[in-house]
Amino acid sequence: MTLMDFLNFHLVPGIVLGSIYAVGAIGITLVFGILRFAHFAHGDMATLGAFIALALVTAGIDPWRALPIAMAVMAVVAIGVDKLFYDYLKARPKIVTVMASLGVALMLRAVVQVVFGVDPRTYASGIVRPDDYFGILLRDRELYTLAAVVLIVIGLTLFLRHSRWGKAMRAMSDNPDLARLSGVDNRKVTMLTWAIVGALCAASGFMLGINNELHSMMGWQVLLPMFAAAILGGVGRVEGAVLGGLIVGIAEEMSIFILPAQYKAATAFVLLLLILLVRPRGLLNGKVL
Amino acid sequence: MALLDMKDVRGGYGDADVLHGVSMRVGEREIVVIVGPNGAGKSTAMKSVFGLLTVRGGSIVFDGEDITGWAPDRIVQRGICYVPQVDNVFREMTVHENFEMGAFLRRGDLSAAYDRIYGLFPDLKAKRRNLAGDLSGGQRQMVAMGRALMLDPKLLLLDEPTAGLSPKYMEQIFQITRDVRDAGVSILLVEQHAKQALAFCDRGYVLATGANRHEGSGQALLADREVAEMFLGG
Amino acid sequence: MDLLGLANYAVFMGILIGIYALLSLGLNIQWGFTGLFNAGIAGFFAVGAYASAILTSLPASGRLGGYELPLVVGWLASMAAAAAIAWPIGKICLRFRSDYLAIATIGIAEIIRLVIRTEGWLTGGVRGVTGVPRPFGDLDYMPSQLAYLAIVATLVLVAYLLVERQVKAPWGRMMRAIRDNELAAAAMGKQVEARRLQAFVFGSALMGLAGALFVHFNRSITPEAIDPMIATFLIWIMLILGGSGNNRGAILGAAVIWIIWSVSELLTDRLPTEIAVQAKYARVFIIGLTLQLVLRFRPEGILPERQAGAPPHR
């Protein structure tokens, strides 16, 4: 294999896949860090977001314009899911909310299956030839995906670093009791977190869909790599989730050098167990619940 | 009239009472210290002021208003700030961000407030971009006090601010507490180091088994033979 | 349906309820008494099913098996195989809050599914394993069914009595204390980890045994027989509705949910084909919603945990 083949057929797809995982893992790490539970409906929220974008595309909207609309819709859906199914469990052990989220995962998927059916779908049909950038082959959709991920990560980082409510979210993740003593309204932070997480879910679902295809199990199948990425990077760390996402994505694409292709999906699991074994706080020293 | 007036407060966490009638007063510009043996209910008495436990009897009046049974967020807005003994800073936020979080409820120009805090804690000015979790124990305690002072409270509640600190830092924290008082803030604090605390405070209360045992000026309590024998190790 | 048909159906349902009751009891050991979140029940079930099938089935070309070993060997192997997979997972994840175990068990169930599909030499791939013997399978239909029901019922009873005895012993009291008080759990350290590992491994072994009973009942197994998410979720809702922490509740929940689930399947199957597919997914939605309603309005389940003087824990 030449170096260019390696880059084009393994590294670039790994980076594209990894940056999509990163967007999902950021959402997981925010819920894990701020609301303090593992959110198992995350993948299926991504599926629903992807299909909402599909509905918009079917109505004649350009896919990349449908994305922000789908993100806004999913922000509202995520707040609604919290109010309907998680909020009343907050006085109980957090693991009960984990269970409820498993139920929500099943429900969201059933909604997609009833409304959109179970056959694979695409945003646009036809084969797209990649363009050559100094020997690196990239399709437009891959380029846009990478650009969108970079924009999302920069925007979110700026928000968390410099805005009043971004700091409130970090404070809640860091020390919830002290945040409350400082007058931070827990309910507002919770709502804001779900709005951001819902939007991120829609983004990751859409990008999975546009780079491959949409189907009702797509979100559930990426739940494990996204969790692995969040824990690998360090729970509660946005930059860790990005790093973790890239590592898991690239590792999955590289796994075919040592594993039969059918076991690509096992890579994330192996990485997850490995990091829990040697460094449970993750690469960037996050939280351990 | 006293700034804070607790009368015969009874209550605790859940169903069991820890306090069986505690009365205390804190005047304007006064440092009042609560001492007593382990399990005397010192921290609990302080937390009752801040609405952190169920009060089942008695009254707490602050600045002319009955605040018994208020929620902490409302009490904060009324002018009382509380510094917990442990986990009292945002470890993964910078010193300056800790102060910003302290001022979360305040709007408008805060530059005067920051100047005041960095004036009180000059050591922290150079470390304002450092993460609070990376500081030494004494400096962390200063960040915690600074965070609480950002809301410009009339009364500051400090829960064992010198726990686990070296004597050098203990002296420094006491000195800062005096500076804060001189800046116009009343202070109620719980202390394990009873001798040193009584020596530096304006007045003190000795609690035992959830009730008042002795009260008086720091010097008077230090001189009291019974107090000395029971709580100060002779 | 005539009376005989109804009786046949009742026995058939009874056997499946017994198998689900074993799964529910296994989960009760893990979640009900110990607070461990196993989200990969279907994986342990499948491992047990394939382990016993491979060891006891008739020879077949292209895959391992044909050892025609006695049933008891197959059943013991099913428990051992499920336990052997549970052990390392538990060893790594039980140091942390149960969220991590949940993630890891979702992962292991997925890997088991991949192995079953991929490793044809072992599992027959998509064709699965056939020619699995059934005890008393030579009898006529009804006596054979009744005999199998008796075997399943006996095993459920034995499992129930064993678990009850263990829960009433100091082991069970300690586990509940740990479950209800994370601080106490942290203070007890290493010893707690060992006990939780025991609970996780033993519960998984029961799930493996349930898999074996399932495969010998059907005489075959294919990868399609187990929908990981729905199977796992059904068992969760059986336990929560029945009453987690109560072994009778676990069995009762298995019966109630399985009856609702299969009767609703009978109903949706009669719908015209255009909407039958959608109705199938609507059933899944309703199962998910049922969990939310139980958690909200009856979190202690139909038969709450019996605990002197203490309120229901969750």
PDB file of N, CA and C in Angstrom, chain B residues 25-78:
ATOM      1  N   ARG B  25     -26.310  35.775  68.391  1.00  0.00           N
ATOM      2  CA  ARG B  25     -26.459  37.065  67.752  1.00  0.00           C
ATOM      3  C   ARG B  25     -25.138  37.438  67.096  1.00  0.00           C
ATOM      4  N   VAL B  26     -25.231  38.114  65.949  1.00  0.00           N
ATOM      5  CA  VAL B  26     -24.038  38.674  65.318  1.00  0.00           C
ATOM      6  C   VAL B  26     -24.337  40.145  65.049  1.00  0.00           C
ATOM      7  N   GLY B  27     -23.469  41.038  65.568  1.00  0.00           N
ATOM      8  CA  GLY B  27     -23.701  42.469  65.361  1.00  0.00           C
ATOM      9  C   GLY B  27     -23.044  42.951  64.089  1.00  0.00           C
ATOM     10  N   GLU B  28     -23.254  44.238  63.762  1.00  0.00           N
ATOM     11  CA  GLU B  28     -22.579  44.835  62.614  1.00  0.00           C
ATOM     12  C   GLU B  28     -21.075  44.824  62.847  1.00  0.00           C
ATOM     13  N   ARG B  29     -20.314  44.560  61.808  1.00  0.00           N
ATOM     14  CA  ARG B  29     -18.846  44.588  61.875  1.00  0.00           C
ATOM     15  C   ARG B  29     -18.325  43.789  63.065  1.00  0.00           C
ATOM     16  N   GLU B  30     -18.785  42.559  63.176  1.00  0.00           N
ATOM     17  CA  GLU B  30     -18.385  41.744  64.309  1.00  0.00           C
ATOM     18  C   GLU B  30     -17.934  40.378  63.805  1.00  0.00           C
ATOM     19  N   ILE B  31     -16.877  39.840  64.411  1.00  0.00           N
ATOM     20  CA  ILE B  31     -16.474  38.460  64.130  1.00  0.00           C
ATOM     21  C   ILE B  31     -16.940  37.605  65.297  1.00  0.00           C
ATOM     22  N   VAL B  32     -17.835  36.672  65.001  1.00  0.00           N
ATOM     23  CA  VAL B  32     -18.358  35.793  66.042  1.00  0.00           C
ATOM     24  C   VAL B  32     -17.934  34.372  65.703  1.00  0.00           C
ATOM     25  N   VAL B  33     -17.411  33.667  66.700  1.00  0.00           N
ATOM     26  CA  VAL B  33     -16.918  32.315  66.433  1.00  0.00           C
ATOM     27  C   VAL B  33     -17.737  31.306  67.230  1.00  0.00           C
ATOM     28  N   ILE B  34     -17.973  30.158  66.608  1.00  0.00           N
ATOM     29  CA  ILE B  34     -18.672  29.061  67.289  1.00  0.00           C
ATOM     30  C   ILE B  34     -17.645  27.968  67.546  1.00  0.00           C
ATOM     31  N   VAL B  35     -17.457  27.598  68.809  1.00  0.00           N
ATOM     32  CA  VAL B  35     -16.552  26.501  69.133  1.00  0.00           C
ATOM     33  C   VAL B  35     -17.316  25.450  69.922  1.00  0.00           C
ATOM     34  N   GLY B  36     -16.666  24.315  70.143  1.00  0.00           N
ATOM     35  CA  GLY B  36     -17.312  23.243  70.891  1.00  0.00           C
ATOM     36  C   GLY B  36     -16.753  21.915  70.456  1.00  0.00           C
ATOM     37  N   PRO B  37     -17.039  20.869  71.223  1.00  0.00           N
ATOM     38  CA  PRO B  37     -16.481  19.547  70.879  1.00  0.00           C
ATOM     39  C   PRO B  37     -17.113  18.989  69.603  1.00  0.00           C
ATOM     40  N   ASN B  38     -16.511  17.931  69.091  1.00  0.00           N
ATOM     41  CA  ASN B  38     -17.075  17.256  67.923  1.00  0.00           C
ATOM     42  C   ASN B  38     -18.507  16.829  68.189  1.00  0.00           C
ATOM     43  N   GLY B  39     -19.371  17.000  67.204  1.00  0.00           N
ATOM     44  CA  GLY B  39     -20.755  16.579  67.363  1.00  0.00           C
ATOM     45  C   GLY B  39     -21.597  17.550  68.163  1.00  0.00           C
ATOM     46  N   ALA B  40     -21.072  18.739  68.437  1.00  0.00           N
ATOM     47  CA  ALA B  40     -21.824  19.712  69.222  1.00  0.00           C
ATOM     48  C   ALA B  40     -22.888  20.407  68.383  1.00  0.00           C
ATOM     49  N   GLY B  41     -22.802  20.256  67.063  1.00  0.00           N
ATOM     50  CA  GLY B  41     -23.771  20.925  66.192  1.00  0.00           C
ATOM     51  C   GLY B  41     -23.310  22.292  65.729  1.00  0.00           C
ATOM     52  N   LYS B  42     -21.986  22.526  65.706  1.00  0.00           N
ATOM     53  CA  LYS B  42     -21.459  23.837  65.330  1.00  0.00           C
ATOM     54  C   LYS B  42     -21.797  24.160  63.877  1.00  0.00           C
ATOM     55  N   SER B  43     -21.368  23.258  62.978  1.00  0.00           N
ATOM     56  CA  SER B  43     -21.630  23.495  61.553  1.00  0.00           C
ATOM     57  C   SER B  43     -23.124  23.489  61.288  1.00  0.00           C
ATOM     58  N   THR B  44     -23.842  22.608  61.980  1.00  0.00           N
ATOM     59  CA  THR B  44     -25.292  22.527  61.773  1.00  0.00           C
ATOM     60  C   THR B  44     -25.948  23.853  62.144  1.00  0.00           C
ATOM     61  N   ALA B  45     -25.490  24.448  63.251  1.00  0.00           N
ATOM     62  CA  ALA B  45     -26.065  25.735  63.665  1.00  0.00           C
ATOM     63  C   ALA B  45     -25.853  26.778  62.576  1.00  0.00           C
ATOM     64  N   MET B  46     -24.654  26.765  61.990  1.00  0.00           N
ATOM     65  CA  MET B  46     -24.371  27.731  60.939  1.00  0.00           C
ATOM     66  C   MET B  46     -25.212  27.457  59.695  1.00  0.00           C
ATOM     67  N   LYS B  47     -25.338  26.172  59.350  1.00  0.00           N
ATOM     68  CA  LYS B  47     -26.118  25.839  58.154  1.00  0.00           C
ATOM     69  C   LYS B  47     -27.589  26.199  58.327  1.00  0.00           C
ATOM     70  N   SER B  48     -28.077  26.189  59.573  1.00  0.00           N
ATOM     71  CA  SER B  48     -29.486  26.545  59.790  1.00  0.00           C
ATOM     72  C   SER B  48     -29.728  27.991  59.370  1.00  0.00           C
ATOM     73  N   VAL B  49     -28.724  28.850  59.563  1.00  0.00           N
ATOM     74  CA  VAL B  49     -28.869  30.248  59.149  1.00  0.00           C
ATOM     75  C   VAL B  49     -29.060  30.317  57.637  1.00  0.00           C
ATOM     76  N   PHE B  50     -28.354  29.423  56.921  1.00  0.00           N
ATOM     77  CA  PHE B  50     -28.335  29.488  55.469  1.00  0.00           C
ATOM     78  C   PHE B  50     -29.438  28.642  54.823  1.00  0.00           C
ATOM     79  N   GLY B  51     -30.358  28.142  55.633  1.00  0.00           N
ATOM     80  CA  GLY B  51     -31.490  27.401  55.061  1.00  0.00           C
ATOM     81  C   GLY B  51     -31.130  26.022  54.557  1.00  0.00           C
ATOM     82  N   LEU B  52     -30.026  25.428  55.089  1.00  0.00           N
ATOM     83  CA  LEU B  52     -29.589  24.119  54.579  1.00  0.00           C
ATOM     84  C   LEU B  52     -30.129  22.961  55.400  1.00  0.00           C
ATOM     85  N   LEU B  53     -30.944  23.240  56.432  1.00  0.00           N
ATOM     86  CA  LEU B  53     -31.577  22.129  57.127  1.00  0.00           C
ATOM     87  C   LEU B  53     -32.995  22.519  57.532  1.00  0.00           C
ATOM     88  N   THR B  54     -33.733  21.526  58.001  1.00  0.00           N
ATOM     89  CA  THR B  54     -35.116  21.777  58.382  1.00  0.00           C
ATOM     90  C   THR B  54     -35.155  22.384  59.776  1.00  0.00           C
ATOM     91  N   VAL B  55     -35.655  23.606  59.867  1.00  0.00           N
ATOM     92  CA  VAL B  55     -35.792  24.259  61.175  1.00  0.00           C
ATOM     93  C   VAL B  55     -37.203  23.993  61.687  1.00  0.00           C
ATOM     94  N   ARG B  56     -37.276  23.382  62.902  1.00  0.00           N
ATOM     95  CA  ARG B  56     -38.600  23.014  63.412  1.00  0.00           C
ATOM     96  C   ARG B  56     -39.064  23.875  64.581  1.00  0.00           C
ATOM     97  N   GLY B  57     -38.246  24.837  64.969  1.00  0.00           N
ATOM     98  CA  GLY B  57     -38.688  25.708  66.063  1.00  0.00           C
ATOM     99  C   GLY B  57     -37.726  26.874  66.175  1.00  0.00           C
ATOM    100  N   GLY B  58     -38.173  27.943  66.803  1.00  0.00           N
ATOM    101  CA  GLY B  58     -37.332  29.111  66.967  1.00  0.00           C
ATOM    102  C   GLY B  58     -37.407  30.005  65.747  1.00  0.00           C
ATOM    103  N   SER B  59     -36.617  31.087  65.758  1.00  0.00           N
ATOM    104  CA  SER B  59     -36.684  32.022  64.644  1.00  0.00           C
ATOM    105  C   SER B  59     -35.288  32.529  64.296  1.00  0.00           C
ATOM    106  N   ILE B  60     -35.108  32.890  63.024  1.00  0.00           N
ATOM    107  CA  ILE B  60     -33.859  33.466  62.550  1.00  0.00           C
ATOM    108  C   ILE B  60     -34.211  34.797  61.885  1.00  0.00           C
ATOM    109  N   VAL B  61     -33.757  35.894  62.484  1.00  0.00           N
ATOM    110  CA  VAL B  61     -34.051  37.214  61.932  1.00  0.00           C
ATOM    111  C   VAL B  61     -32.752  37.819  61.429  1.00  0.00           C
ATOM    112  N   PHE B  62     -32.766  38.270  60.166  1.00  0.00           N
ATOM    113  CA  PHE B  62     -31.576  38.872  59.578  1.00  0.00           C
ATOM    114  C   PHE B  62     -31.912  40.277  59.106  1.00  0.00           C
ATOM    115  N   ASP B  63     -31.191  41.236  59.599  1.00  0.00           N
ATOM    116  CA  ASP B  63     -31.341  42.613  59.134  1.00  0.00           C
ATOM    117  C   ASP B  63     -32.802  43.066  59.192  1.00  0.00           C
ATOM    118  N   GLY B  64     -33.462  42.689  60.290  1.00  0.00           N
ATOM    119  CA  GLY B  64     -34.838  43.137  60.488  1.00  0.00           C
ATOM    120  C   GLY B  64     -35.903  42.304  59.799  1.00  0.00           C
ATOM    121  N   GLU B  65     -35.489  41.194  59.125  1.00  0.00           N
ATOM    122  CA  GLU B  65     -36.474  40.386  58.406  1.00  0.00           C
ATOM    123  C   GLU B  65     -36.374  38.926  58.843  1.00  0.00           C
ATOM    124  N   ASP B  66     -37.531  38.300  59.060  1.00  0.00           N
ATOM    125  CA  ASP B  66     -37.540  36.899  59.487  1.00  0.00           C
ATOM    126  C   ASP B  66     -37.231  36.006  58.284  1.00  0.00           C
ATOM    127  N   ILE B  67     -36.075  35.340  58.311  1.00  0.00           N
ATOM    128  CA  ILE B  67     -35.689  34.497  57.169  1.00  0.00           C
ATOM    129  C   ILE B  67     -35.802  33.016  57.501  1.00  0.00           C
ATOM    130  N   THR B  68     -36.478  32.674  58.577  1.00  0.00           N
ATOM    131  CA  THR B  68     -36.621  31.266  58.961  1.00  0.00           C
ATOM    132  C   THR B  68     -37.282  30.481  57.831  1.00  0.00           C
ATOM    133  N   GLY B  69     -36.667  29.371  57.432  1.00  0.00           N
ATOM    134  CA  GLY B  69     -37.276  28.506  56.424  1.00  0.00           C
ATOM    135  C   GLY B  69     -37.092  28.984  54.991  1.00  0.00           C
ATOM    136  N   TRP B  70     -36.330  30.056  54.772  1.00  0.00           N
ATOM    137  CA  TRP B  70     -36.076  30.487  53.405  1.00  0.00           C
ATOM    138  C   TRP B  70     -35.135  29.509  52.696  1.00  0.00           C
ATOM    139  N   ALA B  71     -35.243  29.459  51.365  1.00  0.00           N
ATOM    140  CA  ALA B  71     -34.316  28.633  50.584  1.00  0.00           C
ATOM    141  C   ALA B  71     -32.988  29.379  50.422  1.00  0.00           C
ATOM    142  N   PRO B  72     -31.865  28.632  50.288  1.00  0.00           N
ATOM    143  CA  PRO B  72     -30.549  29.278  50.210  1.00  0.00           C
ATOM    144  C   PRO B  72     -30.442  30.355  49.130  1.00  0.00           C
ATOM    145  N   ASP B  73     -31.025  30.127  47.955  1.00  0.00           N
ATOM    146  CA  ASP B  73     -30.837  31.110  46.877  1.00  0.00           C
ATOM    147  C   ASP B  73     -31.456  32.461  47.248  1.00  0.00           C
ATOM    148  N   ARG B  74     -32.547  32.417  48.003  1.00  0.00           N
ATOM    149  CA  ARG B  74     -33.195  33.654  48.428  1.00  0.00           C
ATOM    150  C   ARG B  74     -32.352  34.329  49.511  1.00  0.00           C
ATOM    151  N   ILE B  75     -31.786  33.496  50.380  1.00  0.00           N
ATOM    152  CA  ILE B  75     -30.957  34.041  51.461  1.00  0.00           C
ATOM    153  C   ILE B  75     -29.715  34.720  50.885  1.00  0.00           C
ATOM    154  N   VAL B  76     -29.143  34.093  49.826  1.00  0.00           N
ATOM    155  CA  VAL B  76     -27.983  34.699  49.167  1.00  0.00           C
ATOM    156  C   VAL B  76     -28.333  36.095  48.684  1.00  0.00           C
ATOM    157  N   GLN B  77     -29.487  36.215  48.053  1.00  0.00           N
ATOM    158  CA  GLN B  77     -29.882  37.513  47.511  1.00  0.00           C
ATOM    159  C   GLN B  77     -30.135  38.545  48.614  1.00  0.00           C
ATOM    160  N   ARG B  78     -30.490  38.047  49.799  1.00  0.00           N
ATOM    161  CA  ARG B  78     -30.789  38.949  50.915  1.00  0.00           C
ATOM    162  C   ARG B  78     -29.499  39.475  51.544  1.00  0.00           C
TER     163      ARG B  78
END
